[in-house]
Amino acid sequence: MSQTRGRYDFCIGLVLAMSSSIFIGGSFILKKKGLLRLARKGSMRAGQGGHAYLKEWLWWAGLLSMGAGEVANFAAYAFAPATLVTPLGALSVLVSAILSSFFLNEKLNLHGKIGCLLSILGSTVMVIHAPQEEEIETLNEMSHKLGDPGFVVFATLVVIVSLILIFVVGPRHGQTNILVYITICSVIGALSVSCVKGLGIAIKELFAGKPVLRHPLFWILLLSLTVCVSTQINYLNRALDIFNTSIVTPIYYVIFTTSVLTCSAILFKEWQHMEPDDIIGTFSGFLTIIVGIFLLHAFKDVSLSLANLPLSLRRDERAANGSVLGTLHSFPGDQESSPCLAEVQSTESLSGRRNGSLSAF
């Protein structure tokens, strides 16, 4: 009976996690559209500390979509372990990338499509090899977990790092370095997931008729979650306003997932009883996701698709042949070598631009 119940909970958590990714992926697009409309109107931008987006209905639609996704995500954590729910967040990267190409005119080339596929495959591998968390049924057990010295040290480091980024690094480098605001959202997100897990346990106890509202931990978790989510929304808005959506979403996923997995491993001791093949599978899946996300946005400015791939290969081959012939047989005034030389120069110029783009990244 318990095994059947476990599979039922697993399926519910899986469906809720996938629904959450769809809502959250769409919310990035709606928020970005709203912020772009405000920028065209000349309003003070969110990246500069403005809050004009509160009057934009598209931004509110994005917020409601994200709220629906977070509610589904909240419920998913109540039914399934964090190591199952969190990796499925890669689907939000896929949804955001596809919708960006349709509604924000952000190109999704062949590299991006392969990156999306790798993100999905990596998430699948992580789900298959995900560790099983310890069963926690009551708030008293959760309170004991939160008081563990390892978690206390981790939470203290997260708070200190966040405060340094918010008050010291952010004002100086937040406008130019994409990692500043995203790191704030991600590390605080690890604490918010812990709060969500605890509140999910509390809601289950509440439905069972236990006096949860009298437990101090319930209100501490609720207040902590409110502060964490508010901070995440604020700095995520700033990152979206300044940087490209196709860059913000993948980087946010990588840092956020790493933070959550680290927090979950410390809080629930999930990795202590894992088999070596599951450990290798989990890390392999996560690295696959990172590679996929890198392909998704590192080569976003390279115009390459299945339709022009043969043409690109032929052009590269002609350029290589022209380079060899030009080196061996080019003479001053040789008209036949001029096209080859021009093509080689054009190829070198294109290569330089690509290398410059990657260096900037």
Coordinates of C-alpha atoms in Angstrom, one line a residue:
M1 CA 0.0 0.0 0.0
S2 CA 2.8 2.4 0.9
Q3 CA 4.6 1.7 -2.3
T4 CA 1.5 2.4 -4.3
R5 CA 1.0 5.6 -2.4
G6 CA 4.6 6.6 -3.1
R7 CA 4.2 6.1 -6.8
Y8 CA 1.0 8.1 -6.7
D9 CA 2.7 11.0 -4.9
F10 CA 5.6 10.7 -7.4
C11 CA 3.3 11.1 -10.4
I12 CA 1.5 14.1 -8.8
G13 CA 4.8 15.8 -8.0
L14 CA 6.0 15.1 -11.5
V15 CA 2.9 16.7 -13.2
L16 CA 3.0 19.7 -10.8
A17 CA 6.7 20.3 -11.5
M18 CA 6.2 20.2 -15.3
S19 CA 3.2 22.5 -15.0
S20 CA 5.3 24.9 -12.9
S21 CA 8.0 25.0 -15.5
I22 CA 5.5 26.0 -18.2
F23 CA 4.0 28.8 -16.1
I24 CA 7.3 30.1 -15.0
G25 CA 8.9 29.9 -18.4
G26 CA 5.9 31.9 -19.8
S27 CA 6.2 34.5 -17.0
F28 CA 9.7 35.5 -18.1
I29 CA 8.3 36.5 -21.5
L30 CA 5.3 38.4 -20.1
K31 CA 7.5 40.3 -17.7
K32 CA 10.1 41.1 -20.3
K33 CA 7.3 42.4 -22.7
G34 CA 6.0 44.7 -20.0
L35 CA 9.5 46.0 -19.1
L36 CA 10.2 46.7 -22.8
R37 CA 6.9 48.6 -23.1
L38 CA 7.9 50.8 -20.2
A39 CA 11.3 51.4 -21.7
R40 CA 9.7 52.7 -24.9
K41 CA 7.5 55.0 -22.8
G42 CA 10.6 56.5 -21.2
S43 CA 9.8 55.4 -17.6
M44 CA 12.5 54.8 -15.1
R45 CA 13.7 51.3 -15.7
A46 CA 13.7 48.5 -13.1
G47 CA 17.5 48.1 -13.6
Q48 CA 17.9 51.6 -12.3
G49 CA 15.7 51.1 -9.2
G50 CA 12.4 52.2 -10.8
H51 CA 9.1 50.6 -9.9
A52 CA 7.0 51.8 -12.9
Y53 CA 6.4 48.2 -13.8
L54 CA 3.8 48.0 -11.1
K55 CA 1.5 50.0 -13.4
E56 CA 2.0 47.7 -16.4
W57 CA -0.6 45.0 -16.9
L58 CA 1.7 42.7 -18.9
W59 CA 4.1 42.7 -15.9
W60 CA 1.2 41.8 -13.6
A61 CA 0.2 39.0 -16.0
G62 CA 3.8 37.7 -15.9
L63 CA 3.7 37.9 -12.1
L64 CA 0.4 36.0 -11.9
S65 CA 1.8 33.4 -14.3
M66 CA 4.9 33.1 -12.1
G67 CA 2.6 32.9 -9.0
A68 CA 0.7 30.0 -10.6
G69 CA 4.0 28.3 -11.4
E70 CA 5.3 28.8 -7.8
V71 CA 2.0 27.5 -6.4
A72 CA 2.4 24.4 -8.5
N73 CA 6.0 24.2 -7.5
F74 CA 5.1 24.6 -3.9
A75 CA 2.7 21.7 -4.1
A76 CA 5.2 19.6 -6.0
Y77 CA 7.7 19.9 -3.2
A78 CA 5.0 18.6 -0.8
F79 CA 4.6 15.5 -2.9
A80 CA 8.1 14.8 -4.2
P81 CA 11.7 15.3 -3.1
A82 CA 13.5 18.5 -4.0
T83 CA 16.0 16.5 -6.1
L84 CA 13.1 15.5 -8.4
V85 CA 11.4 18.9 -8.6
T86 CA 14.3 21.2 -9.0
P87 CA 16.0 19.6 -12.0
L88 CA 12.7 19.8 -13.9
G89 CA 13.1 23.5 -13.8
A90 CA 15.2 23.1 -17.0
L91 CA 11.9 22.8 -18.8
S92 CA 11.3 26.5 -18.0
V93 CA 14.5 27.3 -19.9
L94 CA 13.1 25.4 -22.9
V95 CA 9.7 27.1 -22.6
S96 CA 11.3 30.6 -22.2
A97 CA 13.7 30.0 -25.1
I98 CA 11.0 28.9 -27.5
L99 CA 8.6 31.7 -26.5
S100 CA 11.4 34.3 -26.7
S101 CA 11.9 33.4 -30.4
F102 CA 8.2 34.0 -31.1
F103 CA 7.4 37.0 -29.0
L104 CA 10.7 38.8 -28.3
N105 CA 12.4 38.2 -31.7
E106 CA 15.3 36.5 -29.9
K107 CA 16.6 33.9 -32.4
L108 CA 16.8 30.3 -31.5
N109 CA 19.3 28.7 -33.8
L110 CA 20.5 25.2 -34.3
H111 CA 22.9 25.4 -31.3
G112 CA 20.0 26.6 -29.1
K113 CA 17.7 23.8 -30.2
I114 CA 20.4 21.2 -29.4
G115 CA 20.9 23.0 -26.1
C116 CA 17.2 22.6 -25.3
L117 CA 17.3 18.9 -26.1
L118 CA 20.4 18.4 -23.9
S119 CA 18.7 20.2 -21.1
I120 CA 15.7 17.9 -21.3
L121 CA 17.9 14.8 -21.5
G122 CA 20.1 15.9 -18.6
S123 CA 17.0 16.6 -16.5
T124 CA 15.7 13.1 -17.3
V125 CA 19.0 11.5 -16.2
M126 CA 18.9 13.5 -12.9
V127 CA 15.4 12.4 -12.2
I128 CA 16.3 8.7 -12.8
H129 CA 19.3 8.9 -10.5
A130 CA 17.9 11.4 -7.9
P131 CA 18.7 10.5 -4.3
Q132 CA 15.8 9.8 -1.9
E133 CA 15.4 12.3 0.9
E134 CA 14.6 11.4 4.5
E135 CA 10.9 11.2 5.3
I136 CA 9.8 14.1 7.4
E137 CA 6.2 14.0 8.7
T138 CA 5.9 16.7 11.3
L139 CA 7.1 20.3 12.0
N140 CA 8.9 19.0 15.1
E141 CA 11.1 16.8 12.8
M142 CA 11.6 19.8 10.4
S143 CA 12.6 22.0 13.4
H144 CA 15.2 19.4 14.4
K145 CA 16.6 19.4 10.8
L146 CA 16.7 23.2 10.6
G147 CA 18.7 23.3 13.8
D148 CA 21.4 21.0 12.5
P149 CA 24.8 22.7 12.7
G150 CA 25.6 22.1 9.1
F151 CA 22.5 23.8 7.9
V152 CA 22.9 26.7 10.3
V153 CA 26.4 27.4 8.9
F154 CA 25.1 27.1 5.3
A155 CA 22.1 29.5 6.0
T156 CA 24.4 32.0 7.7
L157 CA 26.8 32.0 4.7
V158 CA 23.9 32.5 2.3
V159 CA 22.7 35.5 4.3
I160 CA 26.2 37.0 4.6
V161 CA 26.9 36.5 0.8
S162 CA 23.5 37.9 -0.1
L163 CA 24.0 41.0 2.1
I164 CA 27.4 41.7 0.6
L165 CA 26.1 41.3 -3.0
I166 CA 23.1 43.6 -2.2
F167 CA 24.8 46.4 -0.4
V168 CA 28.4 46.3 -1.6
V169 CA 28.8 44.6 -5.0
G170 CA 25.3 45.3 -6.5
P171 CA 25.5 49.1 -6.6
R172 CA 29.0 49.0 -8.2
H173 CA 28.8 46.1 -10.7
G174 CA 25.1 45.1 -10.9
Q175 CA 24.5 47.1 -14.1
T176 CA 27.4 45.4 -16.0
N177 CA 27.9 41.9 -14.5
I178 CA 25.0 39.5 -15.0
L179 CA 26.1 37.2 -12.2
V180 CA 25.5 39.8 -9.4
Y181 CA 21.6 40.0 -9.4
I182 CA 21.2 36.4 -10.5
T183 CA 23.4 35.1 -7.7
I184 CA 21.3 37.0 -5.2
C185 CA 18.1 35.4 -6.5
S186 CA 19.7 31.9 -6.7
V187 CA 21.3 31.6 -3.2
I188 CA 18.2 33.1 -1.5
G189 CA 16.1 30.7 -3.6
A190 CA 17.8 27.8 -1.8
L191 CA 16.4 29.1 1.5
S192 CA 13.0 29.7 0.0
V193 CA 12.8 26.0 -1.2
S194 CA 13.6 24.9 2.4
C195 CA 10.8 27.2 3.7
V196 CA 8.4 25.8 1.0
K197 CA 9.3 22.2 2.0
G198 CA 8.5 23.0 5.7
L199 CA 5.3 24.8 4.9
G200 CA 4.2 21.8 2.7
I201 CA 4.7 19.5 5.7
A202 CA 2.7 22.0 7.9
I203 CA -0.2 22.1 5.4
K204 CA -0.3 18.3 5.4
E205 CA -0.5 18.4 9.2
L206 CA -3.2 21.0 9.1
F207 CA -5.4 18.8 6.9
A208 CA -4.8 16.0 9.4
G209 CA -6.3 18.2 12.1
K210 CA -3.2 19.1 14.1
P211 CA -2.8 22.5 15.7
V212 CA -0.2 23.7 13.2
L213 CA -1.0 27.4 13.5
R214 CA 0.1 27.4 17.1
H215 CA 3.6 26.1 16.2
P216 CA 6.1 29.0 16.1
L217 CA 8.0 27.3 13.2
F218 CA 5.0 27.7 10.9
W219 CA 5.1 31.5 11.2
I220 CA 8.8 31.7 11.0
L221 CA 8.8 29.7 7.8
L222 CA 6.0 31.9 6.3
L223 CA 7.8 35.1 7.2
S224 CA 11.1 33.8 5.8
L225 CA 9.4 32.7 2.6
T226 CA 7.8 36.1 2.1
V227 CA 11.1 37.9 2.6
C228 CA 13.0 35.5 0.3
V229 CA 10.4 35.6 -2.5
S230 CA 10.1 39.4 -2.4
T231 CA 13.9 39.7 -2.7
Q232 CA 14.0 37.2 -5.6
I233 CA 11.3 39.1 -7.5
N234 CA 13.0 42.4 -7.1
Y235 CA 16.5 41.3 -8.3
L236 CA 15.2 39.1 -11.0
N237 CA 13.3 42.0 -12.4
R238 CA 16.5 44.0 -12.4
A239 CA 18.4 41.2 -14.2
L240 CA 15.6 40.8 -16.8
D241 CA 15.5 44.6 -17.5
I242 CA 19.2 44.9 -18.1
F243 CA 20.2 41.6 -19.8
N244 CA 18.8 39.4 -22.5
T245 CA 16.1 36.9 -21.4
S246 CA 17.8 34.0 -23.2
I247 CA 20.9 34.6 -21.0
V248 CA 19.2 35.4 -17.7
T249 CA 17.0 32.3 -17.7
P250 CA 19.7 29.6 -18.2
I251 CA 22.3 31.2 -15.9
Y252 CA 19.6 31.6 -13.2
Y253 CA 18.7 27.9 -13.6
V254 CA 22.2 26.7 -13.2
I255 CA 23.1 28.7 -10.1
F256 CA 19.7 28.2 -8.5
T257 CA 19.7 24.4 -9.1
T258 CA 23.2 24.1 -7.7
S259 CA 22.2 26.1 -4.6
V260 CA 19.0 24.1 -4.0
L261 CA 20.8 20.7 -4.4
T262 CA 23.5 21.8 -2.0
C263 CA 21.0 23.0 0.5
S264 CA 18.9 19.9 0.1
A265 CA 21.9 17.6 0.6
I266 CA 22.9 19.5 3.8
L267 CA 19.4 19.6 5.2
F268 CA 18.1 16.2 4.3
K269 CA 21.3 14.2 4.1
E270 CA 20.3 12.8 0.7
W271 CA 23.7 11.8 -0.6
Q272 CA 24.8 9.7 2.3
H273 CA 23.1 6.5 1.2
M274 CA 23.5 6.9 -2.6
E275 CA 25.1 4.2 -4.8
P276 CA 28.2 5.2 -6.8
D277 CA 26.3 4.8 -10.1
D278 CA 23.5 7.2 -8.9
I279 CA 26.1 9.8 -7.8
I280 CA 27.8 9.6 -11.2
G281 CA 24.4 9.7 -13.0
T282 CA 23.3 12.7 -11.0
F283 CA 26.4 14.7 -11.7
S284 CA 26.5 13.6 -15.4
G285 CA 22.9 14.7 -15.8
F286 CA 23.6 18.1 -14.2
L287 CA 26.7 18.6 -16.4
T288 CA 24.7 17.7 -19.5
I289 CA 22.2 20.4 -18.5
I290 CA 25.0 22.9 -18.1
V291 CA 26.4 22.0 -21.6
G292 CA 22.9 22.3 -23.1
I293 CA 22.4 25.7 -21.5
F294 CA 25.8 26.9 -22.7
L295 CA 24.9 26.0 -26.3
L296 CA 21.6 27.6 -25.8
H297 CA 22.9 31.1 -25.3
A298 CA 26.7 31.2 -26.0
F299 CA 26.2 30.9 -29.8
K300 CA 22.9 32.7 -30.0
D301 CA 24.3 35.3 -32.4
V302 CA 25.6 32.7 -34.8
S303 CA 23.1 32.3 -37.7
L304 CA 23.0 28.5 -38.2
S305 CA 20.0 26.3 -38.9
L306 CA 19.4 22.9 -40.6
A307 CA 18.4 24.7 -43.8
N308 CA 21.7 26.6 -44.2
L309 CA 24.0 24.0 -42.6
P310 CA 25.0 22.4 -46.0
L311 CA 25.7 25.9 -47.4
S312 CA 27.8 26.8 -44.4
L313 CA 29.8 23.6 -44.7
R314 CA 30.5 24.3 -48.4
R315 CA 31.4 27.9 -47.7
D316 CA 33.9 26.8 -45.1
E317 CA 35.4 24.1 -47.4
R318 CA 35.8 26.7 -50.3
A319 CA 37.4 29.1 -47.8
A320 CA 39.9 26.5 -46.7
N321 CA 40.7 25.4 -50.3
G322 CA 41.1 29.1 -51.3
S323 CA 43.4 29.7 -48.4
V324 CA 45.7 26.9 -49.5
L325 CA 45.7 27.9 -53.1
G326 CA 46.2 31.5 -52.3
T327 CA 49.2 30.7 -50.2
L328 CA 50.9 28.6 -52.9
H329 CA 49.9 30.4 -56.1
S330 CA 49.0 34.0 -55.4
F331 CA 51.0 36.7 -57.2
P332 CA 50.5 40.4 -57.5
G333 CA 47.9 41.2 -60.1
D334 CA 46.6 37.6 -60.3
Q335 CA 42.9 38.2 -60.8
E336 CA 41.9 34.6 -60.2
S337 CA 43.3 34.6 -56.7
S338 CA 41.5 37.8 -55.7
P339 CA 38.1 36.1 -55.0
C340 CA 39.8 33.5 -52.9
L341 CA 41.8 36.1 -51.0
A342 CA 38.6 38.2 -50.4
E343 CA 36.8 35.1 -49.2
V344 CA 39.6 34.2 -46.8
Q345 CA 39.6 37.8 -45.5
S346 CA 35.9 37.7 -45.1
T347 CA 36.1 34.4 -43.3
E348 CA 38.9 35.7 -41.0
S349 CA 36.7 38.8 -40.3
L350 CA 33.7 36.6 -39.4
S351 CA 35.9 34.5 -37.2
G352 CA 37.2 37.5 -35.4
R353 CA 33.7 38.8 -34.8
R354 CA 32.7 35.4 -33.4
N355 CA 35.7 35.2 -31.2
G356 CA 35.1 38.7 -30.0
S357 CA 31.5 37.8 -29.2
L358 CA 32.6 34.8 -27.2
S359 CA 35.2 36.7 -25.4
A360 CA 32.7 39.3 -24.4
F361 CA 30.5 36.5 -23.1

